[in-house]
Coordinates of C-alpha atoms in Angstrom, one line a residue:
Chain A
M158 CA 36.3 196.5 82.9
D159 CA 34.8 195.4 79.8
I160 CA 33.1 192.0 79.5
K161 CA 32.0 189.9 77.3
L162 CA 28.8 188.1 77.6
K163 CA 27.5 184.8 75.7
I164 CA 24.4 184.2 78.0
W165 CA 21.6 181.7 77.2
R166 CA 18.4 182.9 76.5
Q167 CA 15.3 181.3 76.4
E168 CA 11.6 182.5 76.2
G169 CA 9.4 180.1 77.9
P170 CA 10.0 176.2 78.8
K171 CA 9.1 174.8 74.7
S172 CA 10.8 177.9 73.2
E173 CA 13.9 176.9 72.1
G174 CA 16.9 178.5 73.5
S175 CA 20.3 179.9 71.5
F176 CA 22.9 182.2 73.4
V177 CA 23.1 185.9 72.5
D178 CA 25.7 188.0 73.0
Y179 CA 26.3 191.1 74.9
N180 CA 29.2 193.1 75.4
L181 CA 29.2 195.4 78.9
T182 CA 31.9 198.0 79.4
G183 CA 32.0 199.5 82.8
V184 CA 32.0 197.1 85.0
S185 CA 33.6 196.8 88.4
K186 CA 36.2 194.8 89.8
D187 CA 34.2 195.4 93.2
M188 CA 30.7 194.2 91.7
S189 CA 29.3 190.0 92.6
F190 CA 28.4 188.4 89.8
L191 CA 25.4 188.9 90.3
E192 CA 25.7 192.9 90.4
M193 CA 27.4 192.6 87.3
L194 CA 23.9 191.0 86.2
D195 CA 21.4 193.7 87.2
F196 CA 23.5 196.4 86.0
L197 CA 23.7 194.6 82.5
N198 CA 19.5 194.2 83.1
K199 CA 19.6 198.0 83.7
K200 CA 21.2 198.7 80.6
L201 CA 18.9 196.4 78.8
I202 CA 15.7 198.0 80.5
E203 CA 17.1 201.5 79.6
N204 CA 17.6 200.0 76.3
G205 CA 13.8 198.7 75.8
D206 CA 15.0 195.1 75.7
D207 CA 13.8 192.1 78.1
P208 CA 16.4 191.9 80.8
V209 CA 17.8 188.8 81.3
V210 CA 15.8 186.1 83.7
F211 CA 18.0 185.2 87.1
E212 CA 17.3 183.6 90.0
H213 CA 18.6 185.1 93.3
D214 CA 17.6 186.0 96.9
C215 CA 19.4 186.4 100.4
R216 CA 23.4 187.1 98.2
E217 CA 24.8 185.2 101.0
G218 CA 25.3 181.9 100.0
I219 CA 22.4 180.1 102.5
C220 CA 19.5 180.1 100.2
G221 CA 20.4 178.1 97.6
S222 CA 18.4 180.0 94.9
C223 CA 21.5 181.2 92.7
A224 CA 22.0 178.7 90.2
L225 CA 24.0 179.6 87.0
F226 CA 26.9 177.7 85.0
I227 CA 29.6 179.8 84.4
N228 CA 32.1 179.1 82.2
G229 CA 31.6 175.6 82.1
R230 CA 31.2 174.9 85.9
P231 CA 28.5 175.6 88.4
H232 CA 28.5 178.9 90.5
G233 CA 31.7 179.4 88.0
P234 CA 35.2 179.4 88.4
D235 CA 35.9 179.9 92.1
D236 CA 35.4 177.2 94.6
L237 CA 33.4 176.4 97.9
V238 CA 31.1 179.9 96.9
T239 CA 27.5 180.0 95.0
T240 CA 27.1 182.0 92.2
C241 CA 26.0 185.3 94.8
E242 CA 28.9 184.9 96.7
L243 CA 31.1 185.7 93.7
R244 CA 32.9 187.8 92.9
M245 CA 34.3 190.1 89.6
T246 CA 37.6 190.4 91.2
K247 CA 38.1 186.3 89.5
F248 CA 37.6 187.9 86.1
N249 CA 39.7 189.7 83.8
D250 CA 39.7 192.7 81.6
G251 CA 38.0 191.5 78.0
D252 CA 37.1 188.2 79.3
T253 CA 34.3 185.8 77.8
I254 CA 31.9 185.0 80.1
V255 CA 29.6 181.8 79.4
I256 CA 26.3 182.2 81.4
E257 CA 23.6 178.8 81.3
P258 CA 21.0 177.4 83.0
W259 CA 21.4 174.1 85.4
R260 CA 21.0 171.2 82.0
A261 CA 19.1 168.4 83.4
K262 CA 16.2 166.2 82.3
S263 CA 15.0 166.7 85.9
F264 CA 15.3 170.8 86.1
P265 CA 13.4 172.0 82.8
V266 CA 14.2 175.5 82.0
I267 CA 11.3 177.9 82.6
K268 CA 13.1 180.9 80.9
D269 CA 16.4 182.5 80.4
L270 CA 18.8 180.9 82.8
V271 CA 16.1 179.5 85.6
A272 CA 15.9 175.9 85.9
D273 CA 12.7 174.5 87.7
R274 CA 14.4 172.3 90.6
H275 CA 10.7 171.6 91.9
A276 CA 12.2 168.2 91.5
F277 CA 14.1 168.4 94.6
D278 CA 11.1 169.3 97.1
K279 CA 9.2 166.1 95.2
I280 CA 12.2 163.8 96.8
M281 CA 11.8 165.9 99.9
E282 CA 8.4 164.7 100.5
A283 CA 8.8 161.1 99.6
G284 CA 11.0 161.0 103.3
G285 CA 12.9 163.8 103.8
F286 CA 11.7 164.6 107.5
I287 CA 10.8 162.5 110.6
S288 CA 7.4 161.6 110.8
V289 CA 6.9 162.3 114.3
N290 CA 5.1 165.6 115.8
T291 CA 8.3 166.8 117.3
G292 CA 6.0 169.5 119.2
S293 CA 7.7 173.1 119.9
A294 CA 10.9 173.2 120.6
P295 CA 12.9 169.9 123.5
E296 CA 14.7 171.2 125.6
A297 CA 17.9 170.7 124.4
N298 CA 20.1 168.7 126.5
S299 CA 17.3 166.0 126.7
I300 CA 18.4 163.9 124.0
P301 CA 22.4 163.9 124.0
V302 CA 24.3 163.6 120.9
P303 CA 27.7 163.1 120.6
R304 CA 29.5 165.6 119.3
E305 CA 30.9 164.6 116.6
K306 CA 28.0 162.6 115.6
A307 CA 26.3 166.5 116.0
D308 CA 29.0 167.9 113.5
E309 CA 28.9 165.3 111.2
A310 CA 25.4 165.4 110.4
F311 CA 26.2 169.4 110.2
D312 CA 28.4 168.6 107.4
A313 CA 25.3 167.2 106.0
A314 CA 23.2 169.8 107.0
V315 CA 24.7 172.9 105.1
C316 CA 23.1 171.7 101.7
I317 CA 21.1 174.5 100.3
G318 CA 19.9 172.0 97.7
C319 CA 20.7 174.6 95.4
G320 CA 21.6 171.5 92.3
A321 CA 25.2 172.5 91.5
C322 CA 25.9 168.5 92.2
V323 CA 22.9 167.6 89.2
A324 CA 24.3 170.9 87.3
A325 CA 28.3 169.0 87.1
C326 CA 27.2 165.3 87.4
K327 CA 28.0 163.5 84.1
N328 CA 25.1 162.0 84.9
S329 CA 22.4 164.4 86.2
S330 CA 22.2 162.8 89.6
A331 CA 21.0 164.0 92.7
M332 CA 22.9 161.8 95.2
L333 CA 25.1 164.2 96.8
F334 CA 21.5 166.2 97.9
V335 CA 19.6 162.6 98.4
A336 CA 23.3 162.3 100.6
A337 CA 22.9 165.2 103.0
K338 CA 19.6 165.1 103.5
V339 CA 19.6 161.3 104.1
S340 CA 22.9 161.2 106.5
H341 CA 21.8 164.5 108.0
L342 CA 18.9 163.0 109.5
A343 CA 20.5 158.9 110.1
L344 CA 23.2 160.8 112.1
L345 CA 20.7 162.8 115.1
P346 CA 18.4 160.2 116.9
Q347 CA 15.6 161.7 116.4
G348 CA 15.6 160.4 112.8
R349 CA 18.1 157.7 112.7
A350 CA 14.4 154.9 113.4
E351 CA 13.5 155.5 109.9
S352 CA 17.0 156.1 108.1
G353 CA 16.8 152.9 105.8
K354 CA 12.8 153.5 104.6
R355 CA 13.9 157.5 104.3
A356 CA 16.9 156.5 102.2
R357 CA 14.7 153.7 99.8
A358 CA 12.2 156.3 99.0
M359 CA 14.5 158.9 98.7
L360 CA 16.4 157.4 96.3
A361 CA 13.4 156.0 94.1
K362 CA 12.1 159.2 93.9
M363 CA 15.3 160.2 92.3
D364 CA 14.8 157.9 89.8
E365 CA 11.8 158.2 88.8
L366 CA 12.1 161.6 88.2
G367 CA 14.6 160.7 85.5
F368 CA 17.9 161.7 87.5
G369 CA 20.6 159.6 86.5
S370 CA 22.6 157.0 89.3
C371 CA 25.3 157.8 90.6
T372 CA 28.9 157.0 89.2
N373 CA 31.1 158.0 91.9
T374 CA 33.3 160.3 89.5
G375 CA 33.4 162.5 92.6
A376 CA 32.3 166.2 89.8
C377 CA 29.4 166.6 92.7
E378 CA 32.1 167.3 95.5
A379 CA 34.4 169.0 93.9
E380 CA 31.5 171.6 93.0
C381 CA 29.6 171.7 96.0
P382 CA 29.3 175.2 97.0
K383 CA 28.9 173.6 100.9
G384 CA 32.0 170.9 100.4
I385 CA 29.6 168.3 101.5
S386 CA 32.0 165.1 101.0
L387 CA 31.5 162.0 99.1
A388 CA 31.2 159.9 102.4
H389 CA 28.0 161.2 103.2
I390 CA 26.9 159.1 99.3
A391 CA 29.0 155.7 101.1
R392 CA 26.0 156.5 104.0
L393 CA 23.3 156.8 102.1
N394 CA 24.0 153.8 100.2
R395 CA 24.9 151.5 103.7
E396 CA 21.1 153.0 104.8
F397 CA 20.4 152.0 101.5
L398 CA 21.3 148.3 101.5
K399 CA 20.8 147.9 105.1
E400 CA 17.2 148.3 104.3
G401 CA 18.0 145.1 102.3
F402 CA 14.5 143.1 100.4
R403 CA 12.5 144.6 103.5
S404 CA 10.3 147.4 101.2
Chain B
M1018 CA 13.0 142.2 96.1
S1019 CA 12.0 144.2 93.3
S1020 CA 12.4 147.6 95.5
F1021 CA 15.6 146.9 95.8
L1022 CA 16.6 146.0 92.3
N1023 CA 14.7 148.5 91.0
A1024 CA 16.4 151.2 92.4
S1025 CA 19.7 152.5 90.3
V1026 CA 21.6 151.6 94.3
G1027 CA 20.7 148.5 94.0
R1028 CA 21.6 147.8 90.1
K1029 CA 25.0 149.7 90.9
F1030 CA 25.6 147.1 93.9
L1031 CA 25.2 144.5 91.4
V1032 CA 28.1 146.2 89.4
S1033 CA 29.9 146.6 92.4
I1034 CA 30.3 143.3 94.0
S1035 CA 30.8 141.5 90.7
G1036 CA 33.4 143.9 90.7
L1037 CA 34.9 143.2 93.5
F1038 CA 34.4 139.1 92.6
L1039 CA 36.7 140.2 88.9
I1040 CA 39.0 142.1 90.7
T1041 CA 39.9 139.0 93.0
F1042 CA 40.4 136.4 90.2
L1043 CA 42.6 139.0 88.6
A1044 CA 44.9 138.2 91.1
V1045 CA 44.5 134.4 90.8
H1046 CA 45.2 135.1 87.2
L1047 CA 48.2 137.3 87.4
A1048 CA 49.6 134.3 90.0
V1049 CA 49.2 131.5 87.5
N1050 CA 50.1 133.7 84.6
L1051 CA 53.9 134.4 86.4
F1052 CA 54.7 130.8 86.4
L1053 CA 55.2 131.4 82.5
L1054 CA 58.8 134.1 83.9
A1055 CA 59.9 130.0 86.3
G1056 CA 60.1 127.8 82.8
Q1057 CA 58.1 125.4 80.9
E1058 CA 57.1 122.6 82.9
A1059 CA 56.3 125.5 86.1
Y1060 CA 53.4 127.0 84.1
N1061 CA 52.4 123.6 82.4
M1062 CA 51.6 122.6 85.8
A1063 CA 50.6 125.4 87.5
A1064 CA 47.7 125.8 84.0
H1065 CA 46.9 122.1 84.9
F1066 CA 46.5 122.1 88.4
M1067 CA 44.1 124.9 87.3
A1068 CA 42.1 123.5 85.2
T1069 CA 41.8 120.0 87.0
N1070 CA 40.9 121.5 90.4
P1071 CA 37.4 120.9 91.7
A1072 CA 36.5 124.2 93.2
I1073 CA 38.5 126.3 90.0
K1074 CA 35.5 123.8 88.3
I1075 CA 33.0 125.3 90.3
M1076 CA 34.4 128.5 89.9
E1077 CA 34.0 128.7 85.9
P1078 CA 30.5 129.4 85.9
A1079 CA 30.8 131.8 88.9
L1080 CA 33.1 133.8 86.6
A1081 CA 31.5 133.9 83.2
L1082 CA 28.1 134.8 85.2
G1083 CA 30.4 137.7 87.1
F1084 CA 31.8 139.2 84.1
L1085 CA 27.8 139.1 82.2
L1086 CA 26.2 140.9 85.1
H1087 CA 29.0 143.5 85.4
I1088 CA 29.0 143.7 81.4
V1089 CA 24.7 144.1 80.8
V1090 CA 23.8 146.4 84.4
S1091 CA 26.7 148.3 83.6
A1092 CA 25.6 148.6 80.1
Y1093 CA 22.2 149.0 81.1
L1094 CA 23.0 151.8 84.1
T1095 CA 25.3 153.5 81.3
V1096 CA 22.3 153.5 78.3
T1097 CA 19.9 155.2 81.4
N1098 CA 21.8 157.8 81.7
Q1099 CA 22.8 159.0 78.9
G1100 CA 18.8 160.4 78.5
T1101 CA 19.5 162.4 81.5
R1102 CA 20.5 165.2 80.3
P1103 CA 19.0 166.1 76.4
Q1104 CA 20.5 169.3 76.5
K1105 CA 24.1 169.7 76.3
Y1106 CA 26.0 172.1 78.2
S1107 CA 28.1 174.2 75.7
M1108 CA 30.9 174.7 77.5
V1109 CA 31.5 172.2 80.5
D1110 CA 35.4 172.1 82.0
Q1111 CA 35.5 168.4 83.9
R1112 CA 39.3 168.3 84.4
K1113 CA 39.7 169.8 87.9
T1114 CA 36.7 168.0 89.2
S1115 CA 36.9 164.7 88.1
S1116 CA 39.4 162.1 86.7
W1117 CA 39.2 160.3 83.4
P1118 CA 39.0 156.9 84.1
S1119 CA 36.1 157.4 86.1
R1120 CA 33.9 159.2 83.3
N1121 CA 35.2 157.2 81.1
M1122 CA 34.6 153.5 82.6
F1123 CA 32.5 152.4 79.8
V1124 CA 34.6 152.8 77.1
L1125 CA 37.4 151.4 78.7
G1126 CA 35.1 148.7 79.7
L1127 CA 34.0 148.1 76.0
L1128 CA 38.1 148.3 75.3
I1129 CA 38.9 145.4 77.9
L1130 CA 35.6 143.5 76.5
I1131 CA 37.4 143.1 72.9
F1132 CA 40.2 142.9 74.0
L1133 CA 38.3 140.2 76.2
A1134 CA 37.0 138.2 73.2
L1135 CA 40.6 138.4 71.6
H1136 CA 42.3 136.8 74.6
L1137 CA 39.3 134.2 75.4
S1138 CA 40.0 132.8 71.4
N1139 CA 43.8 133.0 71.4
F1140 CA 43.8 131.0 74.9
W1141 CA 40.8 129.8 76.6
Y1142 CA 38.6 128.0 73.3
K1143 CA 41.9 126.3 72.6
M1144 CA 42.8 125.1 76.2
K1145 CA 39.5 124.1 76.4
F1146 CA 38.8 122.4 72.7
G1147 CA 41.6 121.1 71.5
G1148 CA 44.1 122.3 69.3
V1149 CA 47.1 122.0 72.1
A1150 CA 49.9 119.9 72.0
Y1151 CA 50.6 117.3 75.5
I1152 CA 53.3 116.3 77.0
E1153 CA 54.4 114.1 79.8
Y1154 CA 55.7 115.3 83.2
D1155 CA 55.9 112.0 85.7
G1156 CA 54.2 110.5 84.0
V1157 CA 51.8 112.6 83.7
Q1158 CA 49.9 114.1 80.3
V1159 CA 49.6 118.1 80.5
Q1160 CA 49.0 120.6 78.0
D1161 CA 51.7 122.5 77.1
A1162 CA 50.1 125.6 77.3
Y1163 CA 53.6 127.4 77.6
T1164 CA 54.1 127.1 74.0
L1165 CA 50.9 128.2 73.3
V1166 CA 51.1 131.2 75.3
T1167 CA 54.6 131.8 74.4
G1168 CA 54.2 131.8 70.5
K1169 CA 51.8 134.5 70.5
F1170 CA 53.8 136.8 72.9
V1171 CA 56.9 136.8 70.6
I1172 CA 55.0 138.1 67.7
W1173 CA 55.3 141.9 68.4
W1174 CA 51.8 143.4 67.6
Y1175 CA 50.7 140.4 70.2
A1176 CA 52.6 141.4 72.6
L1177 CA 51.5 145.3 72.0
I1178 CA 47.6 144.0 72.0
Y1179 CA 48.7 142.0 75.5
V1180 CA 50.4 145.0 77.0
A1181 CA 47.5 147.5 75.4
G1182 CA 44.8 145.1 77.4
A1183 CA 46.6 145.7 80.5
V1184 CA 46.9 149.4 80.2
F1185 CA 43.1 149.6 79.5
L1186 CA 42.8 147.7 83.1
R1187 CA 44.8 149.9 84.9
L1188 CA 42.8 152.3 84.1
H1189 CA 39.2 150.8 84.5
L1190 CA 40.3 149.7 87.7
L1191 CA 42.0 153.4 88.8
H1192 CA 38.4 153.9 89.5
G1193 CA 36.6 150.7 90.0
F1194 CA 38.4 149.3 92.6
Q1195 CA 37.3 152.9 94.9
S1196 CA 34.2 152.9 93.7
A1197 CA 33.3 149.1 94.1
F1198 CA 33.4 149.8 97.9
Q1199 CA 31.8 153.0 97.5
T1200 CA 28.9 151.5 96.4
L1201 CA 29.2 149.3 99.3
G1202 CA 28.9 152.0 101.4
L1203 CA 32.2 150.9 102.8
S1204 CA 33.8 154.3 102.8
N1205 CA 34.1 157.4 104.6
Q1206 CA 36.3 160.5 104.7
L1207 CA 39.4 159.0 105.7
W1208 CA 38.6 155.5 104.2
Y1209 CA 38.2 157.1 100.8
K1210 CA 41.6 158.3 100.5
R1211 CA 43.3 155.2 101.8
L1212 CA 41.3 152.4 99.2
T1213 CA 42.0 155.0 96.6
V1214 CA 45.9 155.0 97.2
I1215 CA 45.4 150.5 98.0
G1216 CA 43.0 150.7 94.7
T1217 CA 46.0 152.7 92.7
V1218 CA 48.7 150.2 94.4
Y1219 CA 46.6 147.4 93.1
A1220 CA 45.9 148.1 89.5
L1221 CA 49.5 149.5 89.2
I1222 CA 50.3 145.8 90.8
I1223 CA 48.3 143.9 88.2
A1224 CA 48.7 146.2 84.8
A1225 CA 52.4 145.9 85.3
G1226 CA 52.5 142.4 86.0
F1227 CA 49.9 141.1 83.4
A1228 CA 52.4 143.2 80.5
I1229 CA 55.8 142.2 82.4
I1230 CA 55.0 138.4 80.4
P1231 CA 54.1 139.3 76.8
V1232 CA 57.2 142.4 77.3
W1233 CA 59.3 139.3 78.6
F1234 CA 59.5 137.0 75.6
L1235 CA 59.2 139.6 72.9
A1236 CA 62.7 140.9 74.9
G1237 CA 63.6 137.2 75.0
T1238 CA 63.1 137.0 71.2
F1239 CA 65.7 140.2 70.4
L1240 CA 68.1 139.2 73.0
N1241 CA 68.8 135.1 71.5

């Protein structure tokens, strides 16, 4: 099939970017979205043009590298998938596809479709850990964890930190990301002790880095490729409030 | 203390508790207003009870403070959020992922604020600072608030403004009710659904209750 692409091209962090149109012929429905971009880049390189820069790594939806805003939605038109899991079967012959990077003050564009998501690492460094030496892998049954808690913690732990929540939020808030990390650790015995302090520290870093505040619109949950629930944001708020005026 | 109020979630906490306070106030306000449908004496006595009750006297400045807190902090948060995406998306499709009221709480709040200014100057100011005739029931002198209020509602554009105010309020509550509990952490996957349903019903009762009164009196002028 033949498609029209409207892709954001930007030379560097300080340059002005703009959309460039490409007509791509011979696209197969069997391709993944990223294979379609590889196909475009191959043609660009053959013509001596600069290939489009985009992030990717595992291409199986678990690393969180790929992050494209496709036709007005993070990770494109399909629900519960990352960009790399998006297939060209979701598009038709003659379609125009608009591709942009994540846009947020805290995620500055480095080049073309790549936004710098180091801000997430900084939030993790502020409190997304357990501050004891865990040593080597413990015996699995030495600390019993109720099944439902373990399941809920796992539902939060599936966050791959792709940043779709920030990209989707009208306030560019990172609440769903922070909530997933805080919730994951707060539900397990090892992380429970520091949960209030952790929530406070990670939220302070989130605010400091210029992410917006949450207005509970639910856009993040709807766009999260891992289906992380707003209930985790409620838990994050709970942990924050329980910490009270202590810190 | 400072780290609590400097955090966005701490500030949202203020918006949330003041919002829940205003939500409670709406129910009380509506309950008194519904006496309008029961006739002149019933409403005037209800209004007199509210104006002279010491508990209400204490709550009046608290209510003003609640409004102020809700408006100032949410306006501040809204303004701060404006700078978080300097470069906008060329194409963005939010219709499927979030509701219109949830994305436009500030606009709805502003419309309600404009309505509130008009509403206070119409009734509250006049009842508080004179200009309302007195009427006597069983030897008790009370303000004839009934005539003041119904005198406005028979004018079609006044009635229309009050119905519009109720509609804005409904849309604001549709998101605000559920959102207030979410911010306080009083929600989970099950309660999110329950609170959304309760909020939807509450918003409808409040809006329909407030809207029915001007409609009732306006319709009365056509029937007479």
